[in-house]
Amino acid sequence: MSDPRPAAQQASGPHRAARQAPAPRPGDPDGTADPAETVHPAGTVHPVGTAHPGPVRAAVRSRDPISQAGVTAQLGTVGPDEPAGARPVVVAGPDDEPDILVIVADTVDGWLLAQLEALIGRPSPRPVLVVGQLDDTAGLQAIEAGGLSLVRRSESTATLLREVVRAAARGEARLPTDLLSSLLTRVGRAQRQVLAPRGLTILPLSPRQLAVLRMIAAGADIATIARELSYSERSIKNIVHEITTQLGVRNRTQAVAHAIREGLI
């Protein structure tokens, strides 16, 4: 007698199991996914339940028409090194409300600081500064005025500028690595000489980043850290990358050495 069940229900044994087994997530060695994340097409990761974000609208402001035209052209250029699936950046039209305002200047002067002051208290646009001359003193002035994303004009490429704009749209600050390292050195000195004797502390890293850095300093490997903190190994690797980028170092060993030397952990 023939089996009356539909063909899809007749399959059994290892063949059926093979068809139903979930595929591991791309980039996750153990095939486990963070419960708060989901993978969308093109490899981008967004929180579960959120829509794929639209493009970042960026406007450019400068007293120099040539500089304004050059930076506007950079924003409209997709660089060859731009990661696949990155959130698109578009130049805002005259009737658009931009998400990001790219302010271009030769130095951190009164005009640039006035542009930043005009943005205080407004959720958008967020500022990104492209500055010709940028040393520690000028960087501190800009940061204190709210310019938390800075690019030196000599280092500005289409790929870098668009990535800094995307980061600013996510609420992330981006500084040149040498400037960030110098500022962290000052923070570490203040931590050791001024704050620590008073029982105070400054945390240039997030609590999650500090927890990972402390475990690395104690000799834990990625798998151990992931298990102890209840993250996937992929997430821990991403956090380590964030730490090395923010500290302006090349690897975990340098990150630990820098953090210990500057009194950050």
mmCIF file of N, CA, C and O in Angstrom, residues 58-152:
data_model
loop_
_atom_site.group_PDB
_atom_site.id
_atom_site.type_symbol
_atom_site.label_atom_id
_atom_site.label_comp_id
_atom_site.label_asym_id
_atom_site.label_seq_id
_atom_site.Cartn_x
_atom_site.Cartn_y
_atom_site.Cartn_z
ATOM 1 N N ALA A 58 23.647 64.209 4.315
ATOM 2 C CA ALA A 58 24.707 65.084 4.810
ATOM 3 C C ALA A 58 24.758 66.363 3.993
ATOM 4 O O ALA A 58 24.654 66.338 2.767
ATOM 5 N N ALA A 59 24.909 67.481 4.702
ATOM 6 C CA ALA A 59 25.092 68.785 4.060
ATOM 7 C C ALA A 59 26.496 69.284 4.385
ATOM 8 O O ALA A 59 27.111 68.869 5.372
ATOM 9 N N VAL A 60 27.024 70.181 3.558
ATOM 10 C CA VAL A 60 28.376 70.708 3.721
ATOM 11 C C VAL A 60 28.296 72.220 3.872
ATOM 12 O O VAL A 60 27.557 72.891 3.139
ATOM 13 N N ARG A 61 29.075 72.754 4.820
ATOM 14 C CA ARG A 61 29.123 74.202 5.039
ATOM 15 C C ARG A 61 30.582 74.642 5.154
ATOM 16 O O ARG A 61 31.358 74.049 5.899
ATOM 17 N N SER A 62 30.939 75.678 4.405
ATOM 18 C CA SER A 62 32.299 76.212 4.441
ATOM 19 C C SER A 62 32.271 77.653 3.961
ATOM 20 O O SER A 62 31.420 78.045 3.154
ATOM 21 N N ARG A 63 33.220 78.461 4.453
ATOM 22 C CA ARG A 63 33.357 79.826 3.939
ATOM 23 C C ARG A 63 34.074 79.845 2.599
ATOM 24 O O ARG A 63 34.042 80.851 1.897
ATOM 25 N N ASP A 64 34.726 78.743 2.254
ATOM 26 C CA ASP A 64 35.479 78.653 1.011
ATOM 27 C C ASP A 64 34.691 77.814 0.010
ATOM 28 O O ASP A 64 34.525 76.604 0.212
ATOM 29 N N PRO A 65 34.202 78.403 -1.094
ATOM 30 C CA PRO A 65 33.394 77.643 -2.062
ATOM 31 C C PRO A 65 34.138 76.454 -2.660
ATOM 32 O O PRO A 65 33.524 75.413 -2.947
ATOM 33 N N ILE A 66 35.450 76.581 -2.855
ATOM 34 C CA ILE A 66 36.222 75.478 -3.442
ATOM 35 C C ILE A 66 36.281 74.302 -2.469
ATOM 36 O O ILE A 66 36.082 73.143 -2.854
ATOM 37 N N SER A 67 36.537 74.584 -1.182
ATOM 38 C CA SER A 67 36.560 73.514 -0.177
ATOM 39 C C SER A 67 35.195 72.859 -0.058
ATOM 40 O O SER A 67 35.084 71.627 0.067
ATOM 41 N N GLN A 68 34.140 73.667 -0.102
ATOM 42 C CA GLN A 68 32.792 73.117 0.003
ATOM 43 C C GLN A 68 32.495 72.190 -1.172
ATOM 44 O O GLN A 68 31.943 71.097 -0.987
ATOM 45 N N ALA A 69 32.888 72.609 -2.382
ATOM 46 C CA ALA A 69 32.645 71.777 -3.562
ATOM 47 C C ALA A 69 33.451 70.475 -3.489
ATOM 48 O O ALA A 69 32.951 69.401 -3.851
ATOM 49 N N GLY A 70 34.687 70.558 -3.005
ATOM 50 C CA GLY A 70 35.520 69.356 -2.914
ATOM 51 C C GLY A 70 34.980 68.346 -1.932
ATOM 52 O O GLY A 70 34.920 67.139 -2.227
ATOM 53 N N VAL A 71 34.566 68.793 -0.749
ATOM 54 C CA VAL A 71 34.036 67.874 0.258
ATOM 55 C C VAL A 71 32.683 67.320 -0.193
ATOM 56 O O VAL A 71 32.377 66.138 0.030
ATOM 57 N N THR A 72 31.877 68.153 -0.839
ATOM 58 C CA THR A 72 30.594 67.664 -1.365
ATOM 59 C C THR A 72 30.824 66.555 -2.384
ATOM 60 O O THR A 72 30.106 65.536 -2.392
ATOM 61 N N ALA A 73 31.839 66.719 -3.233
ATOM 62 C CA ALA A 73 32.159 65.680 -4.217
ATOM 63 C C ALA A 73 32.622 64.401 -3.523
ATOM 64 O O ALA A 73 32.280 63.293 -3.950
ATOM 65 N N GLN A 74 33.409 64.534 -2.446
ATOM 66 C CA GLN A 74 33.844 63.351 -1.699
ATOM 67 C C GLN A 74 32.655 62.596 -1.126
ATOM 68 O O GLN A 74 32.605 61.362 -1.168
ATOM 69 N N LEU A 75 31.696 63.316 -0.572
ATOM 70 C CA LEU A 75 30.532 62.650 0.011
ATOM 71 C C LEU A 75 29.744 61.883 -1.033
ATOM 72 O O LEU A 75 29.134 60.854 -0.733
ATOM 73 N N GLY A 76 29.741 62.379 -2.256
ATOM 74 C CA GLY A 76 28.991 61.714 -3.315
ATOM 75 C C GLY A 76 29.752 60.629 -4.027
ATOM 76 O O GLY A 76 29.236 60.007 -4.957
ATOM 77 N N THR A 77 30.986 60.352 -3.577
ATOM 78 C CA THR A 77 31.828 59.347 -4.225
ATOM 79 C C THR A 77 31.904 58.099 -3.366
ATOM 80 O O THR A 77 32.284 58.176 -2.193
ATOM 81 N N VAL A 78 31.549 56.950 -3.917
ATOM 82 C CA VAL A 78 31.697 55.678 -3.210
ATOM 83 C C VAL A 78 33.105 55.169 -3.452
ATOM 84 O O VAL A 78 33.475 54.831 -4.577
ATOM 85 N N GLY A 79 33.917 55.156 -2.395
ATOM 86 C CA GLY A 79 35.308 54.754 -2.525
ATOM 87 C C GLY A 79 35.457 53.276 -2.803
ATOM 88 O O GLY A 79 34.586 52.468 -2.461
ATOM 89 N N PRO A 80 36.588 52.864 -3.415
ATOM 90 C CA PRO A 80 36.799 51.448 -3.729
ATOM 91 C C PRO A 80 36.935 50.569 -2.490
ATOM 92 O O PRO A 80 36.698 49.371 -2.556
ATOM 93 N N ASP A 81 37.305 51.165 -1.345
ATOM 94 C CA ASP A 81 37.477 50.389 -0.119
ATOM 95 C C ASP A 81 36.246 50.430 0.772
ATOM 96 O O ASP A 81 36.271 49.933 1.889
ATOM 97 N N GLU A 82 35.167 51.043 0.302
ATOM 98 C CA GLU A 82 33.964 51.130 1.129
ATOM 99 C C GLU A 82 33.352 49.744 1.311
ATOM 100 O O GLU A 82 33.183 49.000 0.343
ATOM 101 N N PRO A 83 33.037 49.363 2.556
ATOM 102 C CA PRO A 83 32.530 48.009 2.803
ATOM 103 C C PRO A 83 31.187 47.771 2.134
ATOM 104 O O PRO A 83 30.330 48.664 2.076
ATOM 105 N N ALA A 84 31.015 46.555 1.628
ATOM 106 C CA ALA A 84 29.742 46.184 1.004
ATOM 107 C C ALA A 84 28.631 46.222 2.044
ATOM 108 O O ALA A 84 28.804 45.793 3.177
ATOM 109 N N GLY A 85 27.478 46.733 1.648
ATOM 110 C CA GLY A 85 26.343 46.784 2.559
ATOM 111 C C GLY A 85 26.372 47.938 3.532
ATOM 112 O O GLY A 85 25.513 48.019 4.401
ATOM 113 N N ALA A 86 27.371 48.847 3.406
ATOM 114 C CA ALA A 86 27.429 49.994 4.309
ATOM 115 C C ALA A 86 26.241 50.917 4.061
ATOM 116 O O ALA A 86 25.743 51.028 2.943
ATOM 117 N N ARG A 87 25.796 51.569 5.118
ATOM 118 C CA ARG A 87 24.667 52.485 4.993
ATOM 119 C C ARG A 87 25.017 53.603 4.009
ATOM 120 O O ARG A 87 26.049 54.263 4.158
ATOM 121 N N PRO A 88 24.201 53.838 3.005
ATOM 122 C CA PRO A 88 24.550 54.834 1.997
ATOM 123 C C PRO A 88 24.560 56.250 2.565
ATOM 124 O O PRO A 88 23.810 56.576 3.485
ATOM 125 N N VAL A 89 25.442 57.064 2.030
ATOM 126 C CA VAL A 89 25.530 58.482 2.384
ATOM 127 C C VAL A 89 25.149 59.288 1.150
ATOM 128 O O VAL A 89 25.690 59.057 0.067
ATOM 129 N N VAL A 90 24.217 60.215 1.287
ATOM 130 C CA VAL A 90 23.788 61.040 0.167
ATOM 131 C C VAL A 90 23.921 62.509 0.546
ATOM 132 O O VAL A 90 23.869 62.871 1.728
ATOM 133 N N VAL A 91 24.138 63.340 -0.454
ATOM 134 C CA VAL A 91 24.214 64.780 -0.233
ATOM 135 C C VAL A 91 22.795 65.318 -0.122
ATOM 136 O O VAL A 91 21.952 65.085 -0.999
ATOM 137 N N ALA A 92 22.512 66.014 0.977
ATOM 138 C CA ALA A 92 21.164 66.523 1.217
ATOM 139 C C ALA A 92 20.805 67.597 0.203
ATOM 140 O O ALA A 92 21.636 68.434 -0.160
ATOM 141 N N GLY A 93 19.562 67.566 -0.273
ATOM 142 C CA GLY A 93 19.073 68.578 -1.193
ATOM 143 C C GLY A 93 18.684 69.853 -0.453
ATOM 144 O O GLY A 93 18.646 69.875 0.789
ATOM 145 N N PRO A 94 18.384 70.910 -1.182
ATOM 146 C CA PRO A 94 18.067 72.189 -0.537
ATOM 147 C C PRO A 94 16.829 72.137 0.346
ATOM 148 O O PRO A 94 16.696 72.934 1.280
ATOM 149 N N ASP A 95 15.909 71.214 0.067
ATOM 150 C CA ASP A 95 14.681 71.117 0.861
ATOM 151 C C ASP A 95 14.748 70.021 1.917
ATOM 152 O O ASP A 95 13.772 69.793 2.633
ATOM 153 N N ASP A 96 15.895 69.317 2.010
ATOM 154 C CA ASP A 96 16.030 68.220 2.972
ATOM 155 C C ASP A 96 16.515 68.743 4.318
ATOM 156 O O ASP A 96 17.236 69.747 4.405
ATOM 157 N N GLU A 97 16.135 68.037 5.367
ATOM 158 C CA GLU A 97 16.687 68.273 6.697
ATOM 159 C C GLU A 97 17.851 67.301 6.885
ATOM 160 O O GLU A 97 17.633 66.098 7.007
ATOM 161 N N PRO A 98 19.096 67.775 6.880
ATOM 162 C CA PRO A 98 20.225 66.837 6.927
ATOM 163 C C PRO A 98 20.356 66.166 8.289
ATOM 164 O O PRO A 98 19.992 66.735 9.323
ATOM 165 N N ASP A 99 20.876 64.938 8.258
ATOM 166 C CA ASP A 99 21.212 64.234 9.500
ATOM 167 C C ASP A 99 22.564 64.703 10.029
ATOM 168 O O ASP A 99 22.781 64.746 11.240
ATOM 169 N N ILE A 100 23.473 65.015 9.106
ATOM 170 C CA ILE A 100 24.842 65.395 9.449
ATOM 171 C C ILE A 100 25.186 66.699 8.743
ATOM 172 O O ILE A 100 24.869 66.875 7.565
ATOM 173 N N LEU A 101 25.858 67.599 9.458
ATOM 174 C CA LEU A 101 26.387 68.813 8.859
ATOM 175 C C LEU A 101 27.908 68.731 8.890
ATOM 176 O O LEU A 101 28.516 68.711 9.969
ATOM 177 N N VAL A 102 28.525 68.660 7.719
ATOM 178 C CA VAL A 102 29.982 68.627 7.612
ATOM 179 C C VAL A 102 30.463 70.071 7.522
ATOM 180 O O VAL A 102 30.135 70.790 6.565
ATOM 181 N N ILE A 103 31.229 70.498 8.523
ATOM 182 C CA ILE A 103 31.727 71.870 8.594
ATOM 183 C C ILE A 103 33.204 71.852 8.222
ATOM 184 O O ILE A 103 34.004 71.147 8.845
ATOM 185 N N VAL A 104 33.558 72.623 7.198
ATOM 186 C CA VAL A 104 34.922 72.625 6.667
ATOM 187 C C VAL A 104 35.581 73.954 7.001
ATOM 188 O O VAL A 104 35.007 75.027 6.738
ATOM 189 N N ALA A 105 36.779 73.900 7.581
ATOM 190 C CA ALA A 105 37.489 75.130 7.946
ATOM 191 C C ALA A 105 38.994 74.879 7.919
ATOM 192 O O ALA A 105 39.448 73.729 8.003
ATOM 193 N N ASP A 106 39.751 75.975 7.824
ATOM 194 C CA ASP A 106 41.208 75.857 7.856
ATOM 195 C C ASP A 106 41.701 75.557 9.260
ATOM 196 O O ASP A 106 42.624 74.766 9.457
ATOM 197 N N THR A 107 41.095 76.206 10.251
ATOM 198 C CA THR A 107 41.493 76.040 11.648
ATOM 199 C C THR A 107 40.243 76.034 12.519
ATOM 200 O O THR A 107 39.136 76.349 12.061
ATOM 201 N N VAL A 108 40.436 75.697 13.784
ATOM 202 C CA VAL A 108 39.356 75.814 14.766
ATOM 203 C C VAL A 108 39.331 77.270 15.210
ATOM 204 O O VAL A 108 40.019 77.670 16.156
ATOM 205 N N ASP A 109 38.562 78.088 14.491
ATOM 206 C CA ASP A 109 38.529 79.525 14.756
ATOM 207 C C ASP A 109 37.143 79.938 15.251
ATOM 208 O O ASP A 109 36.271 79.099 15.512
ATOM 209 N N GLY A 110 36.937 81.252 15.370
ATOM 210 C CA GLY A 110 35.672 81.760 15.874
ATOM 211 C C GLY A 110 34.495 81.377 15.002
ATOM 212 O O GLY A 110 33.403 81.077 15.517
ATOM 213 N N TRP A 111 34.697 81.373 13.678
ATOM 214 C CA TRP A 111 33.594 81.021 12.782
ATOM 215 C C TRP A 111 33.166 79.573 12.998
ATOM 216 O O TRP A 111 31.984 79.275 13.123
ATOM 217 N N LEU A 112 34.131 78.651 13.063
ATOM 218 C CA LEU A 112 33.789 77.236 13.246
ATOM 219 C C LEU A 112 33.104 77.020 14.599
ATOM 220 O O LEU A 112 32.105 76.292 14.685
ATOM 221 N N LEU A 113 33.626 77.652 15.652
ATOM 222 C CA LEU A 113 33.024 77.485 16.974
ATOM 223 C C LEU A 113 31.605 78.041 17.004
ATOM 224 O O LEU A 113 30.735 77.492 17.686
ATOM 225 N N ALA A 114 31.358 79.119 16.243
ATOM 226 C CA ALA A 114 30.011 79.671 16.175
ATOM 227 C C ALA A 114 29.057 78.701 15.481
ATOM 228 O O ALA A 114 27.878 78.587 15.871
ATOM 229 N N GLN A 115 29.557 77.987 14.464
ATOM 230 C CA GLN A 115 28.713 76.989 13.790
ATOM 231 C C GLN A 115 28.320 75.875 14.755
ATOM 232 O O GLN A 115 27.171 75.409 14.765
ATOM 233 N N LEU A 116 29.265 75.453 15.585
ATOM 234 C CA LEU A 116 28.979 74.408 16.566
ATOM 235 C C LEU A 116 28.015 74.912 17.634
ATOM 236 O O LEU A 116 27.108 74.188 18.063
ATOM 237 N N GLU A 117 28.203 76.137 18.071
ATOM 238 C CA GLU A 117 27.331 76.696 19.109
ATOM 239 C C GLU A 117 25.883 76.739 18.632
ATOM 240 O O GLU A 117 24.949 76.513 19.413
ATOM 241 N N ALA A 118 25.688 77.006 17.334
ATOM 242 C CA ALA A 118 24.332 77.092 16.795
ATOM 243 C C ALA A 118 23.627 75.742 16.802
ATOM 244 O O ALA A 118 22.391 75.679 16.704
ATOM 245 N N LEU A 119 24.388 74.650 16.923
ATOM 246 C CA LEU A 119 23.800 73.311 16.908
ATOM 247 C C LEU A 119 23.521 72.770 18.304
ATOM 248 O O LEU A 119 22.905 71.707 18.439
ATOM 249 N N ILE A 120 23.982 73.457 19.335
ATOM 250 C CA ILE A 120 23.815 72.974 20.704
ATOM 251 C C ILE A 120 22.325 72.857 21.044
ATOM 252 O O ILE A 120 21.536 73.772 20.788
ATOM 253 N N GLY A 121 21.954 71.724 21.613
ATOM 254 C CA GLY A 121 20.568 71.496 22.019
ATOM 255 C C GLY A 121 19.672 70.976 20.920
ATOM 256 O O GLY A 121 18.501 70.689 21.173
ATOM 257 N N ARG A 122 20.207 70.836 19.701
ATOM 258 C CA ARG A 122 19.404 70.322 18.587
ATOM 259 C C ARG A 122 19.773 68.858 18.334
ATOM 260 O O ARG A 122 20.960 68.518 18.280
ATOM 261 N N PRO A 123 18.773 67.982 18.180
ATOM 262 C CA PRO A 123 19.098 66.573 17.927
ATOM 263 C C PRO A 123 19.756 66.351 16.573
ATOM 264 O O PRO A 123 20.493 65.390 16.386
ATOM 265 N N SER A 124 19.475 67.214 15.615
ATOM 266 C CA SER A 124 20.094 67.108 14.296
ATOM 267 C C SER A 124 20.134 68.499 13.674
ATOM 268 O O SER A 124 19.333 69.372 14.033
ATOM 269 N N PRO A 125 21.065 68.730 12.762
ATOM 270 C CA PRO A 125 22.080 67.782 12.309
ATOM 271 C C PRO A 125 23.242 67.671 13.305
ATOM 272 O O PRO A 125 23.483 68.598 14.061
ATOM 273 N N ARG A 126 23.903 66.511 13.275
ATOM 274 C CA ARG A 126 25.096 66.316 14.083
ATOM 275 C C ARG A 126 26.309 66.790 13.295
ATOM 276 O O ARG A 126 26.390 66.564 12.096
ATOM 277 N N PRO A 127 27.278 67.429 13.961
ATOM 278 C CA PRO A 127 28.404 67.986 13.229
ATOM 279 C C PRO A 127 29.537 66.993 12.997
ATOM 280 O O PRO A 127 29.834 66.152 13.839
ATOM 281 N N VAL A 128 30.150 67.106 11.830
ATOM 282 C CA VAL A 128 31.419 66.451 11.509
ATOM 283 C C VAL A 128 32.343 67.546 11.010
ATOM 284 O O VAL A 128 31.965 68.314 10.115
ATOM 285 N N LEU A 129 33.523 67.663 11.595
ATOM 286 C CA LEU A 129 34.446 68.733 11.252
ATOM 287 C C LEU A 129 35.565 68.231 10.354
ATOM 288 O O LEU A 129 36.167 67.191 10.641
ATOM 289 N N VAL A 130 35.836 68.956 9.281
ATOM 290 C CA VAL A 130 36.995 68.703 8.425
ATOM 291 C C VAL A 130 37.870 69.939 8.552
ATOM 292 O O VAL A 130 37.494 71.030 8.095
ATOM 293 N N VAL A 131 39.025 69.783 9.210
ATOM 294 C CA VAL A 131 39.856 70.925 9.587
ATOM 295 C C VAL A 131 41.255 70.767 9.002
ATOM 296 O O VAL A 131 41.828 69.667 9.030
ATOM 297 N N GLY A 132 41.792 71.871 8.504
ATOM 298 C CA GLY A 132 43.128 71.840 7.924
ATOM 299 C C GLY A 132 44.207 71.673 8.971
ATOM 300 O O GLY A 132 44.996 70.733 8.933
ATOM 301 N N GLN A 133 44.258 72.571 9.950
ATOM 302 C CA GLN A 133 45.262 72.527 11.007
ATOM 303 C C GLN A 133 44.594 72.063 12.293
ATOM 304 O O GLN A 133 43.698 72.740 12.807
ATOM 305 N N LEU A 134 45.049 70.933 12.802
ATOM 306 C CA LEU A 134 44.392 70.333 13.971
ATOM 307 C C LEU A 134 45.443 69.734 14.889
ATOM 308 O O LEU A 134 45.987 68.669 14.632
ATOM 309 N N ASP A 135 45.744 70.454 15.973
ATOM 310 C CA ASP A 135 46.656 69.925 16.983
ATOM 311 C C ASP A 135 45.860 69.644 18.260
ATOM 312 O O ASP A 135 44.629 69.732 18.278
ATOM 313 N N ASP A 136 46.573 69.311 19.356
ATOM 314 C CA ASP A 136 45.886 68.954 20.598
ATOM 315 C C ASP A 136 45.009 70.090 21.113
ATOM 316 O O ASP A 136 43.856 69.878 21.525
ATOM 317 N N THR A 137 45.559 71.314 21.091
ATOM 318 C CA THR A 137 44.819 72.454 21.633
ATOM 319 C C THR A 137 43.564 72.726 20.815
ATOM 320 O O THR A 137 42.463 72.907 21.366
ATOM 321 N N ALA A 138 43.711 72.743 19.486
ATOM 322 C CA ALA A 138 42.552 72.981 18.626
ATOM 323 C C ALA A 138 41.542 71.852 18.761
ATOM 324 O O ALA A 138 40.325 72.091 18.767
ATOM 325 N N GLY A 139 42.042 70.615 18.866
ATOM 326 C CA GLY A 139 41.139 69.479 19.029
ATOM 327 C C GLY A 139 40.313 69.592 20.292
ATOM 328 O O GLY A 139 39.103 69.340 20.287
ATOM 329 N N LEU A 140 40.948 69.996 21.391
ATOM 330 C CA LEU A 140 40.227 70.155 22.648
ATOM 331 C C LEU A 140 39.176 71.261 22.539
ATOM 332 O O LEU A 140 38.052 71.122 23.047
ATOM 333 N N GLN A 141 39.537 72.351 21.873
ATOM 334 C CA GLN A 141 38.561 73.437 21.680
ATOM 335 C C GLN A 141 37.325 72.933 20.937
ATOM 336 O O GLN A 141 36.188 73.228 21.313
ATOM 337 N N ALA A 142 37.569 72.191 19.865
ATOM 338 C CA ALA A 142 36.452 71.697 19.057
ATOM 339 C C ALA A 142 35.597 70.712 19.840
ATOM 340 O O ALA A 142 34.360 70.759 19.781
ATOM 341 N N ILE A 143 36.235 69.810 20.574
ATOM 342 C CA ILE A 143 35.497 68.810 21.343
ATOM 343 C C ILE A 143 34.647 69.480 22.426
ATOM 344 O O ILE A 143 33.482 69.137 22.637
ATOM 345 N N GLU A 144 35.237 70.462 23.120
ATOM 346 C CA GLU A 144 34.490 71.159 24.171
ATOM 347 C C GLU A 144 33.284 71.902 23.610
ATOM 348 O O GLU A 144 32.280 72.085 24.303
ATOM 349 N N ALA A 145 33.372 72.304 22.334
ATOM 350 C CA ALA A 145 32.258 73.010 21.696
ATOM 351 C C ALA A 145 31.234 72.064 21.087
ATOM 352 O O ALA A 145 30.229 72.513 20.538
ATOM 353 N N GLY A 146 31.489 70.757 21.155
ATOM 354 C CA GLY A 146 30.535 69.780 20.638
ATOM 355 C C GLY A 146 30.954 69.107 19.354
ATOM 356 O O GLY A 146 30.196 68.303 18.803
ATOM 357 N N GLY A 147 32.158 69.402 18.854
ATOM 358 C CA GLY A 147 32.645 68.755 17.636
ATOM 359 C C GLY A 147 33.329 67.445 17.952
ATOM 360 O O GLY A 147 34.554 67.392 18.092
ATOM 361 N N LEU A 148 32.551 66.378 18.095
ATOM 362 C CA LEU A 148 33.087 65.096 18.543
ATOM 363 C C LEU A 148 33.558 64.207 17.397
ATOM 364 O O LEU A 148 34.069 63.117 17.644
ATOM 365 N N SER A 149 33.371 64.639 16.163
ATOM 366 C CA SER A 149 33.843 63.872 15.007
ATOM 367 C C SER A 149 34.728 64.793 14.177
ATOM 368 O O SER A 149 34.250 65.798 13.641
ATOM 369 N N LEU A 150 36.022 64.448 14.112
ATOM 370 C CA LEU A 150 37.002 65.324 13.480
ATOM 371 C C LEU A 150 37.798 64.562 12.430
ATOM 372 O O LEU A 150 38.193 63.412 12.647
ATOM 373 N N VAL A 151 38.061 65.218 11.302
ATOM 374 C CA VAL A 151 38.889 64.663 10.242
ATOM 375 C C VAL A 151 39.869 65.752 9.805
ATOM 376 O O VAL A 151 39.443 66.896 9.578
ATOM 377 N N ARG A 152 41.137 65.412 9.706
ATOM 378 C CA ARG A 152 42.089 66.361 9.129
ATOM 379 C C ARG A 152 41.896 66.412 7.618
ATOM 380 O O ARG A 152 41.728 65.381 6.978
#
